[in-house]
Amino acid sequence: ACYVAFLLAAGVLMYHAVRRLEAVEVFKEKYETAYRECTKGIEPDSDQLGPKPMLNPLLMQDGDHDVDYYIEEAKQLLEPFREEVLTVLANAADPTGETVTVL
Protein backbone atom coordinates (compact mmCIF):
# COMPACT_ATOMS: atom_id res chain seq x y z
CA ALA A 1 0.00 0.00 0.00
CA CYS A 2 2.87 2.36 0.88
CA TYR A 3 4.66 1.42 -2.32
CA VAL A 4 1.56 2.16 -4.42
CA ALA A 5 1.11 5.54 -2.70
CA PHE A 6 4.77 6.38 -3.35
CA LEU A 7 4.47 5.44 -7.03
CA LEU A 8 1.26 7.46 -7.34
CA ALA A 9 2.86 10.54 -5.73
CA ALA A 10 5.99 10.18 -7.89
CA GLY A 11 3.81 9.83 -11.00
CA VAL A 12 1.85 12.98 -10.16
CA LEU A 13 5.07 14.94 -9.52
CA MET A 14 6.58 13.68 -12.76
CA TYR A 15 3.42 14.59 -14.69
CA HIS A 16 3.47 18.16 -13.35
CA ALA A 17 7.20 18.51 -14.03
CA VAL A 18 6.73 17.38 -17.64
CA ARG A 19 3.78 19.77 -18.10
CA ARG A 20 5.84 22.71 -16.77
CA LEU A 21 8.73 21.78 -19.04
CA GLU A 22 6.40 21.67 -22.04
CA ALA A 23 5.08 25.14 -21.14
CA VAL A 24 8.64 26.47 -20.94
CA GLU A 25 9.44 24.97 -24.33
CA VAL A 26 6.40 26.68 -25.88
CA PHE A 27 7.48 30.03 -24.39
CA LYS A 28 11.07 29.42 -25.55
CA GLU A 29 9.91 28.84 -29.12
CA LYS A 30 7.84 32.07 -29.06
CA TYR A 31 10.86 33.98 -27.76
CA GLU A 32 13.20 32.53 -30.38
CA THR A 33 10.72 33.35 -33.15
CA ALA A 34 10.44 36.96 -31.96
CA TYR A 35 14.24 37.21 -31.63
CA ARG A 36 14.80 35.91 -35.16
CA GLU A 37 12.25 38.42 -36.46
CA CYS A 38 13.91 41.34 -34.63
CA THR A 39 17.43 40.41 -35.70
CA LYS A 40 16.79 39.84 -39.39
CA GLY A 41 19.66 41.25 -41.40
CA ILE A 42 22.00 41.54 -38.42
CA GLU A 43 25.09 39.40 -38.56
CA PRO A 44 25.79 37.33 -35.43
CA ASP A 45 28.52 38.69 -33.11
CA SER A 46 28.43 42.09 -34.82
CA ASP A 47 28.18 45.50 -33.23
CA GLN A 48 25.01 46.29 -35.15
CA LEU A 49 22.90 45.78 -32.04
CA GLY A 50 21.97 48.75 -29.92
CA PRO A 51 20.75 52.23 -30.69
CA LYS A 52 21.95 54.24 -33.64
CA PRO A 53 24.57 56.85 -32.74
CA MET A 54 23.24 60.29 -31.96
CA LEU A 55 24.23 62.87 -34.51
CA ASN A 56 23.15 65.85 -32.44
CA PRO A 57 26.18 68.21 -32.46
CA LEU A 58 25.20 69.61 -29.05
CA LEU A 59 25.79 66.18 -27.50
CA MET A 60 29.10 65.42 -29.23
CA GLN A 61 32.61 65.95 -27.83
CA ASP A 62 34.52 69.00 -28.97
CA GLY A 63 36.87 68.25 -31.84
CA ASP A 64 36.92 65.65 -34.53
CA HIS A 65 38.40 62.85 -32.43
CA ASP A 66 37.22 59.29 -32.48
CA VAL A 67 36.95 56.81 -29.62
CA ASP A 68 40.49 55.51 -30.14
CA TYR A 69 41.88 59.00 -29.52
CA TYR A 70 40.11 59.23 -26.16
CA ILE A 71 41.22 55.73 -25.17
CA GLU A 72 44.85 56.60 -25.90
CA GLU A 73 44.51 59.86 -23.99
CA ALA A 74 43.08 57.98 -21.01
CA LYS A 75 45.97 55.50 -21.12
CA GLN A 76 48.48 58.38 -21.08
CA LEU A 77 46.73 60.04 -18.12
CA LEU A 78 46.38 56.84 -16.08
CA GLU A 79 49.96 56.66 -14.77
CA PRO A 80 50.18 60.31 -13.66
CA PHE A 81 46.75 59.93 -12.05
CA ARG A 82 47.91 56.79 -10.27
CA GLU A 83 51.04 58.55 -8.95
CA GLU A 84 49.55 61.95 -8.13
CA VAL A 85 46.16 60.92 -6.79
CA LEU A 86 45.74 57.26 -5.97
CA THR A 87 49.12 56.76 -4.31
CA VAL A 88 48.66 59.89 -2.21
CA LEU A 89 45.20 58.76 -1.12
CA ALA A 90 46.41 55.25 -0.35
CA ASN A 91 49.30 56.57 1.77
CA ALA A 92 47.03 59.02 3.58
CA ALA A 93 44.45 56.36 4.22
CA ASP A 94 46.84 53.73 5.57
CA PRO A 95 50.36 55.02 6.36
CA THR A 96 50.60 53.11 9.64
CA GLY A 97 47.98 50.45 9.19
CA GLU A 98 45.18 52.62 10.63
CA THR A 99 42.12 53.52 8.61
CA VAL A 100 41.59 57.21 7.89
CA THR A 101 38.18 58.57 6.95
CA VAL A 102 38.29 60.85 3.92
CA LEU A 103 35.41 63.30 3.59
Tab-separated table of N, CA and C in Angstrom:
chain	number	residue	atom	x	y	z
A	1	ALA	N	0.833	-1.189	0.000
A	1	ALA	CA	0.000	0.000	0.000
A	1	ALA	C	0.883	1.261	0.000
A	2	CYS	N	1.946	1.216	0.808
A	2	CYS	CA	2.865	2.359	0.876
A	2	CYS	C	3.607	2.523	-0.449
A	3	TYR	N	3.952	1.396	-1.040
A	3	TYR	CA	4.657	1.417	-2.320
A	3	TYR	C	3.774	2.014	-3.413
A	4	VAL	N	2.495	1.643	-3.427
A	4	VAL	CA	1.556	2.155	-4.416
A	4	VAL	C	1.366	3.668	-4.225
A	5	ALA	N	1.274	4.109	-2.978
A	5	ALA	CA	1.112	5.541	-2.699
A	5	ALA	C	2.353	6.312	-3.160
A	6	PHE	N	3.530	5.738	-2.911
A	6	PHE	CA	4.770	6.379	-3.350
A	6	PHE	C	4.814	6.493	-4.868
A	7	LEU	N	4.468	5.416	-5.562
A	7	LEU	CA	4.467	5.442	-7.026
A	7	LEU	C	3.441	6.437	-7.558
A	8	LEU	N	2.282	6.514	-6.919
A	8	LEU	CA	1.255	7.458	-7.338
A	8	LEU	C	1.739	8.899	-7.152
A	9	ALA	N	2.351	9.192	-5.999
A	9	ALA	CA	2.861	10.544	-5.733
A	9	ALA	C	3.986	10.888	-6.713
A	10	ALA	N	4.896	9.943	-6.956
A	10	ALA	CA	5.991	10.178	-7.892
A	10	ALA	C	5.446	10.404	-9.305
A	11	GLY	N	4.420	9.662	-9.680
A	11	GLY	CA	3.808	9.828	-10.998
A	11	GLY	C	3.168	11.199	-11.157
A	12	VAL	N	2.484	11.658	-10.117
A	12	VAL	CA	1.853	12.984	-10.160
A	12	VAL	C	2.918	14.065	-10.257
A	13	LEU	N	3.978	13.954	-9.468
A	13	LEU	CA	5.067	14.936	-9.520
A	13	LEU	C	5.736	14.942	-10.889
A	14	MET	N	5.956	13.772	-11.438
A	14	MET	CA	6.583	13.678	-12.756
A	14	MET	C	5.674	14.280	-13.826
A	15	TYR	N	4.375	14.038	-13.733
A	15	TYR	CA	3.423	14.592	-14.691
A	15	TYR	C	3.466	16.118	-14.668
A	16	HIS	N	3.439	16.706	-13.455
A	16	HIS	CA	3.469	18.162	-13.347
A	16	HIS	C	4.801	18.737	-13.832
A	17	ALA	N	5.888	18.041	-13.574
A	17	ALA	CA	7.196	18.509	-14.034
A	17	ALA	C	7.255	18.512	-15.562
A	18	VAL	N	6.734	17.468	-16.178
A	18	VAL	CA	6.734	17.383	-17.638
A	18	VAL	C	5.844	18.471	-18.229
A	19	ARG	N	4.686	18.723	-17.608
A	19	ARG	CA	3.779	19.766	-18.103
A	19	ARG	C	4.432	21.146	-18.015
A	20	ARG	N	5.149	21.422	-16.901
A	20	ARG	CA	5.835	22.712	-16.767
A	20	ARG	C	6.948	22.847	-17.802
A	21	LEU	N	7.662	21.758	-18.042
A	21	LEU	CA	8.728	21.784	-19.044
A	21	LEU	C	8.167	22.028	-20.438
A	22	GLU	N	7.032	21.434	-20.747
A	22	GLU	CA	6.404	21.670	-22.043
A	22	GLU	C	5.982	23.124	-22.182
A	23	ALA	N	5.468	23.722	-21.106
A	23	ALA	CA	5.075	25.137	-21.145
A	23	ALA	C	6.291	26.020	-21.369
A	24	VAL	N	7.411	25.698	-20.744
A	24	VAL	CA	8.642	26.468	-20.937
A	24	VAL	C	9.119	26.343	-22.379
A	25	GLU	N	9.025	25.174	-22.941
A	25	GLU	CA	9.443	24.968	-24.330
A	25	GLU	C	8.576	25.777	-25.295
A	26	VAL	N	7.283	25.873	-25.025
A	26	VAL	CA	6.396	26.682	-25.875
A	26	VAL	C	6.816	28.148	-25.794
A	27	PHE	N	7.051	28.645	-24.579
A	27	PHE	CA	7.479	30.034	-24.393
A	27	PHE	C	8.829	30.264	-25.067
A	28	LYS	N	9.735	29.304	-24.943
A	28	LYS	CA	11.067	29.424	-25.554
A	28	LYS	C	10.944	29.546	-27.071
A	29	GLU	N	10.082	28.787	-27.668
A	29	GLU	CA	9.908	28.844	-29.120
A	29	GLU	C	9.328	30.197	-29.538
A	30	LYS	N	8.386	30.741	-28.760
A	30	LYS	CA	7.837	32.075	-29.062
A	30	LYS	C	8.931	33.126	-28.967
A	31	TYR	N	9.760	33.021	-27.941
A	31	TYR	CA	10.856	33.980	-27.760
A	31	TYR	C	11.841	33.897	-28.918
A	32	GLU	N	12.237	32.691	-29.288
A	32	GLU	CA	13.201	32.529	-30.380
A	32	GLU	C	12.632	33.027	-31.700
A	33	THR	N	11.350	32.842	-31.928
A	33	THR	CA	10.719	33.347	-33.151
A	33	THR	C	10.755	34.876	-33.167
A	34	ALA	N	10.412	35.499	-32.045
A	34	ALA	CA	10.445	36.963	-31.965
A	34	ALA	C	11.869	37.481	-32.117
A	35	TYR	N	12.839	36.791	-31.525
A	35	TYR	CA	14.237	37.209	-31.626
A	35	TYR	C	14.722	37.135	-33.072
A	36	ARG	N	14.398	36.048	-33.753
A	36	ARG	CA	14.800	35.911	-35.161
A	36	ARG	C	14.171	37.018	-36.005
A	37	GLU	N	12.930	37.362	-35.712
A	37	GLU	CA	12.252	38.424	-36.455
A	37	GLU	C	12.923	39.777	-36.216
A	38	CYS	N	13.296	40.048	-34.972
A	38	CYS	CA	13.905	41.340	-34.628
A	38	CYS	C	15.340	41.466	-35.132
A	39	THR	N	16.021	40.355	-35.309
A	39	THR	CA	17.431	40.411	-35.696
A	39	THR	C	17.656	40.046	-37.163
A	40	LYS	N	16.622	40.108	-37.960
A	40	LYS	CA	16.792	39.839	-39.393
A	40	LYS	C	17.757	40.849	-39.979
A	41	GLY	N	18.719	40.375	-40.743
A	41	GLY	CA	19.664	41.253	-41.403
A	41	GLY	C	20.846	41.658	-40.537
A	42	ILE	N	20.875	41.215	-39.300
A	42	ILE	CA	21.997	41.541	-38.415
A	42	ILE	C	22.894	40.317	-38.324
A	43	GLU	N	24.160	40.515	-38.613
A	43	GLU	CA	25.093	39.399	-38.560
A	43	GLU	C	25.367	39.026	-37.105
A	44	PRO	N	25.475	37.740	-36.793
A	44	PRO	CA	25.792	37.332	-35.428
A	44	PRO	C	27.149	37.870	-34.990
A	45	ASP	N	27.279	38.180	-33.712
A	45	ASP	CA	28.521	38.695	-33.111
A	45	ASP	C	28.978	39.999	-33.748
A	46	SER	N	28.049	40.793	-34.257
A	46	SER	CA	28.431	42.086	-34.819
A	46	SER	C	28.059	43.181	-33.825
A	47	ASP	N	28.516	44.376	-34.099
A	47	ASP	CA	28.179	45.498	-33.226
A	47	ASP	C	27.000	46.278	-33.794
A	48	GLN	N	26.167	45.623	-34.570
A	48	GLN	CA	25.014	46.286	-35.153
A	48	GLN	C	23.846	46.369	-34.179
A	49	LEU	N	23.953	45.707	-33.039
A	49	LEU	CA	22.897	45.781	-32.044
A	49	LEU	C	23.021	47.070	-31.262
A	50	GLY	N	21.938	47.532	-30.712
A	50	GLY	CA	21.969	48.749	-29.917
A	50	GLY	C	21.435	49.926	-30.699
A	51	PRO	N	21.321	51.054	-30.026
A	51	PRO	CA	20.748	52.227	-30.695
A	51	PRO	C	21.700	52.821	-31.722
A	52	LYS	N	21.134	53.541	-32.658
A	52	LYS	CA	21.954	54.241	-33.639
A	52	LYS	C	22.665	55.400	-32.944
A	53	PRO	N	23.862	55.752	-33.376
A	53	PRO	CA	24.572	56.850	-32.735
A	53	PRO	C	23.824	58.165	-32.919
A	54	MET	N	23.879	58.979	-31.879
A	54	MET	CA	23.239	60.294	-31.959
A	54	MET	C	24.106	61.226	-32.793
A	55	LEU	N	23.486	61.947	-33.663
A	55	LEU	CA	24.226	62.870	-34.513
A	55	LEU	C	23.966	64.323	-34.113
A	56	ASN	N	23.413	64.501	-32.920
A	56	ASN	CA	23.151	65.848	-32.436
A	56	ASN	C	24.482	66.497	-32.075
A	57	PRO	N	24.873	67.591	-32.738
A	57	PRO	CA	26.179	68.209	-32.464
A	57	PRO	C	26.282	68.783	-31.053
A	58	LEU	N	25.158	69.076	-30.413
A	58	LEU	CA	25.202	69.610	-29.054
A	58	LEU	C	25.614	68.539	-28.046
A	59	LEU	N	25.458	67.271	-28.415
A	59	LEU	CA	25.787	66.178	-27.499
A	59	LEU	C	27.138	65.542	-27.807
A	60	MET	N	27.836	66.026	-28.827
A	60	MET	CA	29.103	65.423	-29.227
A	60	MET	C	30.268	66.095	-28.504
A	61	GLN	N	31.393	65.395	-28.414
A	61	GLN	CA	32.607	65.949	-27.834
A	61	GLN	C	33.155	67.035	-28.745
A	62	ASP	N	33.867	67.980	-28.156
A	62	ASP	CA	34.519	68.999	-28.972
A	62	ASP	C	35.637	68.351	-29.787
A	63	GLY	N	35.801	68.782	-30.992
A	63	GLY	CA	36.874	68.253	-31.837
A	63	GLY	C	36.384	67.125	-32.716
A	64	ASP	N	37.261	66.713	-33.584
A	64	ASP	CA	36.921	65.651	-34.525
A	64	ASP	C	37.613	64.348	-34.155
A	65	HIS	N	37.689	64.046	-32.876
A	65	HIS	CA	38.395	62.846	-32.429
A	65	HIS	C	37.441	61.665	-32.367
A	66	ASP	N	38.018	60.493	-32.588
A	66	ASP	CA	37.215	59.291	-32.478
A	66	ASP	C	37.473	58.631	-31.123
A	67	VAL	N	36.853	57.507	-30.904
A	67	VAL	CA	36.953	56.808	-29.624
A	67	VAL	C	38.394	56.387	-29.336
A	68	ASP	N	39.114	55.953	-30.350
A	68	ASP	CA	40.494	55.507	-30.142
A	68	ASP	C	41.372	56.635	-29.590
A	69	TYR	N	41.126	57.858	-30.029
A	69	TYR	CA	41.885	59.000	-29.523
A	69	TYR	C	41.668	59.151	-28.019
A	70	TYR	N	40.410	59.059	-27.585
A	70	TYR	CA	40.110	59.229	-26.160
A	70	TYR	C	40.640	58.068	-25.326
A	71	ILE	N	40.658	56.881	-25.879
A	71	ILE	CA	41.219	55.732	-25.167
A	71	ILE	C	42.717	55.919	-24.981
A	72	GLU	N	43.405	56.353	-26.013
A	72	GLU	CA	44.847	56.599	-25.904
A	72	GLU	C	45.136	57.719	-24.906
A	73	GLU	N	44.324	58.766	-24.933
A	73	GLU	CA	44.506	59.863	-23.986
A	73	GLU	C	44.308	59.374	-22.550
A	74	ALA	N	43.324	58.527	-22.342
A	74	ALA	CA	43.082	57.980	-21.005
A	74	ALA	C	44.255	57.107	-20.561
A	75	LYS	N	44.813	56.328	-21.467
A	75	LYS	CA	45.973	55.498	-21.120
A	75	LYS	C	47.165	56.363	-20.722
A	76	GLN	N	47.358	57.490	-21.417
A	76	GLN	CA	48.476	58.382	-21.084
A	76	GLN	C	48.263	59.063	-19.735
A	77	LEU	N	47.023	59.349	-19.385
A	77	LEU	CA	46.730	60.035	-18.122
A	77	LEU	C	46.650	59.087	-16.934
A	78	LEU	N	46.565	57.798	-17.181
A	78	LEU	CA	46.383	56.844	-16.085
A	78	LEU	C	47.576	56.831	-15.134
A	79	GLU	N	48.782	56.749	-15.648
A	79	GLU	CA	49.959	56.658	-14.771
A	79	GLU	C	50.151	57.922	-13.929
A	80	PRO	N	50.094	59.130	-14.517
A	80	PRO	CA	50.179	60.314	-13.657
A	80	PRO	C	49.049	60.366	-12.624
A	81	PHE	N	47.860	59.955	-12.991
A	81	PHE	CA	46.746	59.932	-12.048
A	81	PHE	C	47.028	58.947	-10.916
A	82	ARG	N	47.584	57.805	-11.272
A	82	ARG	CA	47.911	56.792	-10.269
A	82	ARG	C	48.944	57.342	-9.284
A	83	GLU	N	49.970	58.022	-9.808
A	83	GLU	CA	51.038	58.546	-8.949
A	83	GLU	C	50.591	59.758	-8.141
A	84	GLU	N	49.886	60.687	-8.775
A	84	GLU	CA	49.552	61.951	-8.128
A	84	GLU	C	48.302	61.884	-7.253
A	85	VAL	N	47.416	60.956	-7.529
A	85	VAL	CA	46.159	60.923	-6.786
A	85	VAL	C	46.012	59.635	-5.978
A	86	LEU	N	46.027	58.512	-6.657
A	86	LEU	CA	45.740	57.255	-5.970
A	86	LEU	C	46.796	56.893	-4.937
A	87	THR	N	48.059	57.072	-5.267
A	87	THR	CA	49.117	56.755	-4.306
A	87	THR	C	49.047	57.674	-3.094
A	88	VAL	N	48.792	58.945	-3.318
A	88	VAL	CA	48.664	59.893	-2.206
A	88	VAL	C	47.491	59.503	-1.312
A	89	LEU	N	46.364	59.175	-1.915
A	89	LEU	CA	45.203	58.765	-1.122
A	89	LEU	C	45.462	57.467	-0.373
A	90	ALA	N	46.122	56.525	-1.016
A	90	ALA	CA	46.412	55.252	-0.353
A	90	ALA	C	47.345	55.458	0.828
A	91	ASN	N	48.379	56.295	0.666
A	91	ASN	CA	49.305	56.566	1.769
A	91	ASN	C	48.616	57.326	2.898
A	92	ALA	N	47.749	58.265	2.553
A	92	ALA	CA	47.034	59.024	3.578
A	92	ALA	C	46.033	58.147	4.311
A	93	ALA	N	45.459	57.215	3.608
A	93	ALA	CA	44.448	56.356	4.225
A	93	ALA	C	45.046	55.280	5.110
A	94	ASP	N	46.279	54.854	4.809
A	94	ASP	CA	46.835	53.734	5.574
A	94	ASP	C	48.358	53.832	5.702
A	95	PRO	N	48.908	54.938	6.241
A	95	PRO	CA	50.362	55.025	6.362
A	95	PRO	C	50.906	54.140	7.471
A	96	THR	N	50.118	53.892	8.497
A	96	THR	CA	50.603	53.109	9.642
A	96	THR	C	49.734	51.889	9.903
A	97	GLY	N	48.858	51.584	9.000
A	97	GLY	CA	47.976	50.453	9.193
A	97	GLY	C	46.631	50.853	9.785
A	98	GLU	N	46.445	52.149	10.086
A	98	GLU	CA	45.179	52.621	10.626
A	98	GLU	C	44.326	53.177	9.510
A	99	THR	N	43.038	53.024	9.630
A	99	THR	CA	42.121	53.519	8.613
A	99	THR	C	41.830	54.985	8.866
A	100	VAL	N	41.872	55.779	7.804
A	100	VAL	CA	41.593	57.213	7.888
A	100	VAL	C	40.333	57.492	7.081
A	101	THR	N	39.391	58.221	7.660
A	101	THR	CA	38.183	58.574	6.949
A	101	THR	C	38.425	59.821	6.130
A	102	VAL	N	38.114	59.721	4.830
A	102	VAL	CA	38.289	60.851	3.924
A	102	VAL	C	36.920	61.389	3.592
A	103	LEU	N	36.710	62.678	3.869
A	103	LEU	CA	35.412	63.304	3.587
A	103	LEU	C	35.388	63.926	2.226
